[in-house]
Amino acid sequence: MSGQAAPESLAAVFRRLIANTGPISLMHYMGEANARYYASRDPLGSGGDFITAPEISQMFGELVGLWLADMWINAGRPQPVHYVELGPGRGTLASDALRVAKRFGLEPEVHLVETSPELKHLQLANLPQARWHHDLSTVPSRGPILLVANEFLDALPVRQLVKTAEGWRERMVVPEGERFICIAGSQPMDAAVPEARRAAEPGTIIETCPGAAAVVYEVAGRLVQQGGAALFIDYGHDSVQNGSTLQAVRAHQKVDPFINPGEADLTALVDFATLAPVAESRGCRWLGTAHQGAWLQALGIDARARALAEAAPDQAEAIESARNRLVAEDEMGSLFKVMGLAAPGWPRGAGF
Ligand code: SAH
């Protein structure tokens, strides 16, 4: 025997598991698929599967850094202070944000929460001073935190409930031919549906993300305890909606989420309408949920784009096109939202 055997495909693992123990929940399917997906590759950039705001332009991370520095200065420059990022990808946002923060005297300890060994390796090259964490529990609990999560919550697994003639059921996954399909589970799930939403047409789907709620709950609790502020940036909606938003992207194309699990990035829209009250339930302040385009403009992206273009005239067109991708209504400007949280007594924050 020589060399390493290729790992068994996740599709094969699921088929075996389902044959032995019955249907798996969609939440289980999505969680395992993304764990496999992120563990094995760098999905970002033009040669990868998708591109994110910090990879489009340095302006994104710079304005996030400016926002954090402004909060910290107005809070009286507390020390020690921790920069915490959830799911930092290549570390691009953190390096752009920290470069700007340093100009304002903000040089926090850097804590990165990342589960993917492959991405951790890339982050190490960009941020040699950082400390890594598998989850938030090991991040220091003394000193305010300035926390950022961009396109992190959308990768956490969603649970879907479907209204059937017999009541609400969880959506479960089973194989069918070459692919997988969703069926309604056999256990009654009516108790999991908020009373106001229980009476619905058969076929109605409700999607929730327990992982996102748990993360926001934990972050809000820490802000109240330690001080600080947080930005959650993601594609999502700010009013309650029905329906499945699960999607899969591979090589910049939408693909079927139920073929080749673990080979494409699975995401769902973030339900910001549900997350704001979760934060407030801990005594944390919700600063608002702004559209990304309006927020970046309030922070001064137009002036920053002009300054960059003047410094590098041959890049002017590329800079303008990047600015446009980040702020235009028909690009990322209104689909992406920025949710701001702050500890009691901390400032209101620009752009909300
Ligand atoms: N924030 C980066 C990357 C977004 S991709 C950017 O904007 O470019 C999602 C990131 O979240 C990746 O770094 C991925 O490895 C990480 N991630 C996904 N699920 C995670 C989990 N459960 N715990 C910690 N990190 C996770």
Short mmCIF file of C-alpha atoms and ligand atoms in Angstrom, two decimals:
data_model
loop_
_atom_site.label_atom_id
_atom_site.label_comp_id
_atom_site.label_asym_id
_atom_site.label_seq_id
_atom_site.Cartn_x
_atom_site.Cartn_y
_atom_site.Cartn_z
CA MET A 1 0.00 0.00 0.00
CA SER A 2 1.35 3.46 -0.83
CA GLY A 3 0.02 6.98 -0.90
CA GLN A 4 -3.19 8.19 0.67
CA ALA A 5 -6.54 6.80 -0.34
CA ALA A 6 -8.93 9.49 -1.60
CA PRO A 7 -11.55 10.14 1.10
CA GLU A 8 -14.90 8.51 0.48
CA SER A 9 -17.28 11.00 -1.12
CA LEU A 10 -19.71 12.61 1.29
CA ALA A 11 -22.56 11.45 -0.97
CA ALA A 12 -21.46 7.84 -0.35
CA VAL A 13 -21.19 8.47 3.40
CA PHE A 14 -24.72 9.92 3.46
CA ARG A 15 -26.14 7.01 1.43
CA ARG A 16 -24.67 4.49 3.86
CA LEU A 17 -25.81 6.46 6.90
CA ILE A 18 -29.36 6.87 5.59
CA ALA A 19 -29.57 3.19 4.58
CA ASN A 20 -28.59 2.22 8.13
CA THR A 21 -30.39 4.76 10.28
CA GLY A 22 -33.04 6.46 8.14
CA PRO A 23 -33.43 9.96 6.67
CA ILE A 24 -31.10 12.72 7.92
CA SER A 25 -32.31 16.26 8.58
CA LEU A 26 -31.56 18.96 6.05
CA MET A 27 -29.66 20.73 8.84
CA HIS A 28 -27.41 17.70 9.29
CA TYR A 29 -26.92 17.47 5.50
CA MET A 30 -25.94 21.15 5.17
CA GLY A 31 -23.68 21.12 8.24
CA GLU A 32 -21.71 18.07 7.10
CA ALA A 33 -21.55 19.29 3.51
CA ASN A 34 -20.03 22.65 4.50
CA ALA A 35 -17.64 21.11 7.03
CA ARG A 36 -16.29 18.88 4.24
CA TYR A 37 -16.30 21.73 1.73
CA TYR A 38 -14.36 24.27 3.84
CA ALA A 39 -11.93 21.77 5.34
CA SER A 40 -10.48 20.85 1.98
CA ARG A 41 -9.99 24.03 -0.07
CA ASP A 42 -9.71 27.80 -0.41
CA PRO A 43 -13.05 28.59 -2.04
CA LEU A 44 -12.48 32.32 -2.47
CA GLY A 45 -11.45 34.41 -5.42
CA SER A 46 -11.76 34.33 -9.18
CA GLY A 47 -10.13 30.89 -9.46
CA GLY A 48 -12.35 29.50 -6.70
CA ASP A 49 -16.09 29.12 -6.22
CA PHE A 50 -17.22 32.53 -5.01
CA ILE A 51 -15.91 36.00 -4.21
CA THR A 52 -16.64 38.06 -1.11
CA ALA A 53 -16.63 41.82 -0.44
CA PRO A 54 -13.13 41.97 1.12
CA GLU A 55 -11.75 40.08 -1.90
CA ILE A 56 -13.44 42.53 -4.29
CA SER A 57 -11.67 45.58 -2.86
CA GLN A 58 -9.46 46.70 0.02
CA MET A 59 -11.98 49.53 0.55
CA PHE A 60 -14.36 47.12 2.28
CA GLY A 61 -11.97 46.04 5.03
CA GLU A 62 -10.60 49.58 5.38
CA LEU A 63 -14.06 51.00 6.10
CA VAL A 64 -14.78 48.21 8.59
CA GLY A 65 -11.47 49.11 10.31
CA LEU A 66 -12.47 52.77 10.33
CA TRP A 67 -15.82 51.92 11.95
CA LEU A 68 -14.14 49.85 14.65
CA ALA A 69 -11.49 52.51 15.35
CA ASP A 70 -14.19 55.20 15.59
CA MET A 71 -16.15 53.09 18.10
CA TRP A 72 -13.05 52.39 20.17
CA ILE A 73 -11.93 56.05 20.24
CA ASN A 74 -15.41 57.24 21.25
CA ALA A 75 -15.53 54.58 23.95
CA GLY A 76 -12.39 56.12 25.50
CA ARG A 77 -9.66 53.90 23.95
CA PRO A 78 -10.06 50.98 26.41
CA GLN A 79 -7.15 48.54 26.85
CA PRO A 80 -6.69 45.64 26.47
CA VAL A 81 -8.92 45.31 23.42
CA HIS A 82 -9.45 42.30 21.14
CA TYR A 83 -10.16 42.13 17.43
CA VAL A 84 -12.19 38.96 16.89
CA GLU A 85 -13.19 37.66 13.47
CA LEU A 86 -15.46 34.70 12.77
CA GLY A 87 -14.72 32.76 9.57
CA PRO A 88 -11.96 35.08 8.31
CA GLY A 89 -11.46 33.35 4.93
CA ARG A 90 -8.05 34.38 3.59
CA GLY A 91 -7.57 37.02 6.31
CA THR A 92 -7.96 39.85 3.79
CA LEU A 93 -10.64 41.77 5.70
CA ALA A 94 -8.64 41.55 8.93
CA SER A 95 -5.40 42.78 7.36
CA ASP A 96 -7.12 45.72 5.62
CA ALA A 97 -9.11 46.65 8.75
CA LEU A 98 -6.13 46.37 11.13
CA ARG A 99 -3.90 48.48 8.85
CA VAL A 100 -6.41 51.34 9.02
CA ALA A 101 -7.09 50.85 12.74
CA LYS A 102 -3.36 51.17 13.48
CA ARG A 103 -3.33 54.68 11.94
CA PHE A 104 -5.78 55.66 14.67
CA GLY A 105 -3.73 54.08 17.44
CA LEU A 106 -5.88 50.94 17.66
CA GLU A 107 -3.61 47.86 17.79
CA PRO A 108 -5.77 45.10 19.27
CA GLU A 109 -4.90 41.50 20.03
CA VAL A 110 -6.08 39.44 17.05
CA HIS A 111 -8.27 36.37 17.54
CA LEU A 112 -9.50 34.36 14.57
CA VAL A 113 -12.26 31.76 14.89
CA GLU A 114 -11.77 29.26 12.09
CA THR A 115 -12.42 25.55 11.70
CA SER A 116 -10.81 24.96 8.30
CA PRO A 117 -7.13 23.88 8.44
CA GLU A 118 -6.67 24.97 4.83
CA LEU A 119 -7.92 28.52 5.45
CA LYS A 120 -6.07 28.76 8.77
CA HIS A 121 -2.89 28.19 6.81
CA LEU A 122 -3.66 31.12 4.49
CA GLN A 123 -4.64 33.34 7.43
CA LEU A 124 -1.32 32.61 9.12
CA ALA A 125 0.53 34.05 6.12
CA ASN A 126 -1.51 37.29 6.26
CA LEU A 127 -1.77 37.66 10.04
CA PRO A 128 1.26 36.15 11.78
CA GLN A 129 0.33 37.90 15.06
CA ALA A 130 -3.08 36.19 15.31
CA ARG A 131 -4.27 33.53 17.72
CA TRP A 132 -6.68 30.86 16.48
CA HIS A 133 -9.77 29.46 18.10
CA HIS A 134 -12.08 26.64 17.14
CA ASP A 135 -15.03 28.54 18.58
CA LEU A 136 -15.68 31.61 20.73
CA SER A 137 -15.32 29.82 24.06
CA THR A 138 -11.52 30.24 24.23
CA VAL A 139 -11.45 33.94 23.23
CA PRO A 140 -10.30 35.99 26.29
CA SER A 141 -13.12 37.17 28.50
CA ARG A 142 -11.39 40.29 29.86
CA GLY A 143 -11.29 43.49 27.78
CA PRO A 144 -13.73 44.73 25.13
CA ILE A 145 -14.07 42.86 21.85
CA LEU A 146 -14.40 44.38 18.39
CA LEU A 147 -15.95 41.53 16.42
CA VAL A 148 -16.48 41.13 12.68
CA ALA A 149 -18.20 38.31 10.78
CA ASN A 150 -18.53 38.66 7.00
CA GLU A 151 -20.34 35.90 5.13
CA PHE A 152 -20.05 33.64 8.16
CA LEU A 153 -23.64 33.21 9.35
CA ASP A 154 -24.86 32.29 5.85
CA ALA A 155 -22.70 29.15 5.90
CA LEU A 156 -24.21 27.81 9.13
CA PRO A 157 -26.76 25.00 8.65
CA VAL A 158 -30.45 25.83 8.47
CA ARG A 159 -33.36 23.76 9.68
CA GLN A 160 -36.46 23.73 7.49
CA LEU A 161 -39.99 22.92 8.60
CA VAL A 162 -42.75 22.18 6.09
CA LYS A 163 -46.51 22.34 6.59
CA THR A 164 -48.18 19.07 5.59
CA ALA A 165 -51.79 17.88 5.80
CA GLU A 166 -50.81 16.29 9.15
CA GLY A 167 -49.16 19.45 10.55
CA TRP A 168 -45.58 20.76 10.63
CA ARG A 169 -42.71 18.35 9.88
CA GLU A 170 -38.93 18.77 9.61
CA ARG A 171 -37.52 18.51 6.08
CA MET A 172 -35.38 15.38 5.84
CA VAL A 173 -32.98 14.21 3.13
CA VAL A 174 -32.97 10.84 1.34
CA PRO A 175 -31.23 9.63 -1.84
CA GLU A 176 -33.16 9.36 -5.09
CA GLY A 177 -31.23 8.08 -8.09
CA GLU A 178 -28.04 10.10 -8.53
CA ARG A 179 -29.11 12.89 -6.22
CA PHE A 180 -30.76 13.59 -2.89
CA ILE A 181 -34.25 14.94 -2.30
CA CYS A 182 -36.17 16.43 0.62
CA ILE A 183 -39.12 14.64 2.19
CA ALA A 184 -41.28 15.54 5.17
CA GLY A 185 -40.16 13.81 8.37
CA SER A 186 -42.47 11.60 10.43
CA GLN A 187 -42.21 13.45 13.78
CA PRO A 188 -44.71 16.24 14.57
CA MET A 189 -42.81 19.55 14.78
CA ASP A 190 -45.68 21.96 15.43
CA ALA A 191 -44.19 23.00 18.77
CA ALA A 192 -41.07 24.30 16.95
CA VAL A 193 -43.12 26.78 14.90
CA PRO A 194 -43.97 30.14 16.51
CA GLU A 195 -47.70 30.29 17.17
CA ALA A 196 -48.24 33.29 14.91
CA ARG A 197 -46.85 31.34 11.93
CA ARG A 198 -48.51 27.95 12.56
CA ALA A 199 -51.63 28.44 10.44
CA ALA A 200 -50.19 28.31 6.91
CA GLU A 201 -50.99 26.77 3.53
CA PRO A 202 -49.80 23.16 3.06
CA GLY A 203 -46.38 23.26 1.41
CA THR A 204 -45.27 26.39 3.30
CA ILE A 205 -41.64 26.19 4.38
CA ILE A 206 -40.14 27.95 7.39
CA GLU A 207 -36.37 28.16 7.61
CA THR A 208 -34.47 28.84 10.83
CA CYS A 209 -30.77 28.87 11.67
CA PRO A 210 -30.20 27.73 15.25
CA GLY A 211 -26.41 28.12 14.80
CA ALA A 212 -26.70 31.77 13.79
CA ALA A 213 -28.98 32.51 16.74
CA ALA A 214 -26.53 30.75 19.08
CA VAL A 215 -23.56 32.76 17.78
CA VAL A 216 -25.39 36.09 18.09
CA TYR A 217 -26.59 35.12 21.58
CA GLU A 218 -23.02 34.34 22.66
CA VAL A 219 -21.52 37.48 21.08
CA ALA A 220 -24.23 39.72 22.57
CA GLY A 221 -23.62 38.22 26.02
CA ARG A 222 -19.90 38.91 25.73
CA LEU A 223 -20.47 42.49 24.59
CA VAL A 224 -22.60 43.12 27.67
CA GLN A 225 -19.99 41.47 29.94
CA GLN A 226 -16.77 42.75 28.36
CA GLY A 227 -17.79 45.84 26.38
CA GLY A 228 -17.23 46.29 22.67
CA ALA A 229 -19.09 46.21 19.38
CA ALA A 230 -19.83 43.77 16.56
CA LEU A 231 -20.64 43.84 12.85
CA PHE A 232 -22.43 40.92 11.20
CA ILE A 233 -22.38 41.36 7.44
CA ASP A 234 -24.20 38.95 5.17
CA TYR A 235 -26.72 38.47 2.44
CA GLY A 236 -30.08 38.26 4.08
CA HIS A 237 -33.42 39.86 4.81
CA ASP A 238 -34.60 42.19 7.54
CA SER A 239 -38.24 41.06 7.66
CA VAL A 240 -39.65 37.60 8.45
CA GLN A 241 -40.15 35.49 5.29
CA ASN A 242 -41.36 32.01 4.37
CA GLY A 243 -39.68 29.64 1.91
CA SER A 244 -36.38 27.86 1.37
CA THR A 245 -33.37 30.06 0.55
CA LEU A 246 -30.84 27.21 0.44
CA GLN A 247 -28.48 27.56 -2.49
CA ALA A 248 -25.24 26.04 -3.72
CA VAL A 249 -22.47 27.81 -5.63
CA ARG A 250 -19.56 26.23 -7.44
CA ALA A 251 -17.13 27.97 -9.80
CA HIS A 252 -19.27 31.15 -9.60
CA GLN A 253 -22.40 29.32 -10.83
CA LYS A 254 -25.50 28.27 -8.95
CA VAL A 255 -25.67 24.47 -8.82
CA ASP A 256 -28.07 21.90 -7.34
CA PRO A 257 -27.48 21.70 -3.54
CA PHE A 258 -28.59 18.04 -3.61
CA ILE A 259 -25.91 16.75 -5.97
CA ASN A 260 -22.32 16.12 -4.78
CA PRO A 261 -22.61 17.40 -1.18
CA GLY A 262 -19.29 18.76 0.09
CA GLU A 263 -18.22 19.92 -3.38
CA ALA A 264 -20.11 23.25 -3.45
CA ASP A 265 -20.64 26.08 -0.97
CA LEU A 266 -24.08 25.78 0.63
CA THR A 267 -25.61 28.96 2.02
CA ALA A 268 -28.95 30.36 3.10
CA LEU A 269 -30.13 33.94 3.52
CA VAL A 270 -29.54 35.29 7.02
CA ASP A 271 -32.74 36.18 8.86
CA PHE A 272 -31.62 39.45 10.50
CA ALA A 273 -35.18 40.14 11.68
CA THR A 274 -34.89 37.21 14.09
CA LEU A 275 -31.31 37.92 15.17
CA ALA A 276 -31.79 41.51 16.40
CA PRO A 277 -34.19 40.49 19.21
CA VAL A 278 -31.87 37.59 20.14
CA ALA A 279 -29.11 40.16 20.81
CA GLU A 280 -31.46 42.49 22.66
CA SER A 281 -32.71 39.64 24.85
CA ARG A 282 -29.25 39.65 26.48
CA GLY A 283 -29.30 43.37 27.21
CA CYS A 284 -27.08 44.15 24.21
CA ARG A 285 -27.81 47.18 22.01
CA TRP A 286 -28.90 46.59 18.43
CA LEU A 287 -27.58 49.58 16.46
CA GLY A 288 -29.56 48.72 13.35
CA THR A 289 -29.48 46.57 10.24
CA ALA A 290 -28.39 48.73 7.29
CA HIS A 291 -28.10 47.92 3.61
CA GLN A 292 -24.43 47.34 2.79
CA GLY A 293 -24.44 49.99 0.02
CA ALA A 294 -25.89 52.74 2.22
CA TRP A 295 -23.61 51.77 5.12
CA LEU A 296 -20.43 51.87 3.01
CA GLN A 297 -21.49 55.23 1.56
CA ALA A 298 -22.13 56.64 5.03
CA LEU A 299 -18.62 55.50 5.99
CA GLY A 300 -17.16 57.35 2.98
CA ILE A 301 -16.54 54.76 0.28
CA ASP A 302 -16.98 57.34 -2.49
CA ALA A 303 -14.23 59.60 -1.15
CA ARG A 304 -11.98 56.57 -0.54
CA ALA A 305 -12.51 55.37 -4.12
CA ARG A 306 -11.62 58.83 -5.49
CA ALA A 307 -8.45 58.98 -3.37
CA LEU A 308 -7.34 55.51 -4.51
CA ALA A 309 -8.05 56.38 -8.15
CA GLU A 310 -6.05 59.62 -7.91
CA ALA A 311 -3.11 57.73 -6.44
CA ALA A 312 -3.26 55.08 -9.19
CA PRO A 313 -4.90 56.56 -12.32
CA ASP A 314 -4.28 53.39 -14.35
CA GLN A 315 -6.47 51.53 -11.81
CA ALA A 316 -9.29 54.11 -11.82
CA GLU A 317 -11.70 51.97 -13.83
CA ALA A 318 -11.13 48.83 -11.74
CA ILE A 319 -11.60 50.83 -8.51
CA GLU A 320 -14.86 52.34 -9.78
CA SER A 321 -16.14 48.93 -10.83
CA ALA A 322 -15.28 47.42 -7.42
CA ARG A 323 -17.03 50.31 -5.65
CA ASN A 324 -20.05 49.68 -7.82
CA ARG A 325 -20.16 45.96 -7.03
CA LEU A 326 -20.12 46.70 -3.31
CA VAL A 327 -22.76 49.45 -3.26
CA ALA A 328 -25.06 49.26 -6.33
CA GLU A 329 -28.65 48.22 -5.64
CA ASP A 330 -28.56 45.53 -8.32
CA GLU A 331 -25.21 44.17 -7.07
CA MET A 332 -24.38 43.65 -3.37
CA GLY A 333 -25.71 47.02 -2.16
CA SER A 334 -29.16 46.09 -0.94
CA LEU A 335 -29.15 42.27 -0.75
CA PHE A 336 -26.25 42.42 1.73
CA LYS A 337 -26.98 43.84 5.17
CA VAL A 338 -24.79 45.11 8.02
CA MET A 339 -26.09 44.45 11.52
CA GLY A 340 -24.38 46.47 14.26
CA LEU A 341 -24.36 45.53 17.97
CA ALA A 342 -22.78 47.38 20.88
CA ALA A 343 -22.38 47.07 24.61
CA PRO A 344 -24.51 49.36 26.79
CA GLY A 345 -22.65 52.65 27.17
CA TRP A 346 -20.75 52.25 23.91
CA PRO A 347 -21.30 54.80 21.10
CA ARG A 348 -24.05 54.52 18.45
CA GLY A 349 -21.71 53.80 15.57
CA ALA A 350 -21.48 55.44 12.16
CA GLY A 351 -23.80 54.36 9.36
CA PHE A 352 -26.78 53.14 11.40
N1 SAH B 1 -15.15 36.15 5.87
C1 SAH B 1 -14.43 35.68 4.71
C2 SAH B 1 -14.77 34.23 4.33
C3 SAH B 1 -16.21 33.86 4.13
S1 SAH B 1 -16.40 32.13 3.76
C4 SAH B 1 -14.65 36.62 3.56
O1 SAH B 1 -15.52 37.47 3.66
O2 SAH B 1 -13.95 36.49 2.55
C5 SAH B 1 -16.90 31.43 5.32
C6 SAH B 1 -15.81 31.34 6.34
O3 SAH B 1 -16.37 30.77 7.54
C7 SAH B 1 -14.64 30.45 6.00
O4 SAH B 1 -13.48 31.00 6.56
C8 SAH B 1 -15.03 29.11 6.67
O5 SAH B 1 -13.95 28.25 6.86
C9 SAH B 1 -15.63 29.61 7.95
N2 SAH B 1 -16.57 28.72 8.62
C10 SAH B 1 -17.65 28.11 8.07
N3 SAH B 1 -18.33 27.40 9.00
C11 SAH B 1 -17.68 27.60 10.17
C12 SAH B 1 -17.90 27.17 11.52
N4 SAH B 1 -18.91 26.38 11.84
N5 SAH B 1 -17.02 27.57 12.47
C13 SAH B 1 -15.98 28.39 12.16
N6 SAH B 1 -15.73 28.85 10.91
C14 SAH B 1 -16.56 28.45 9.94
#
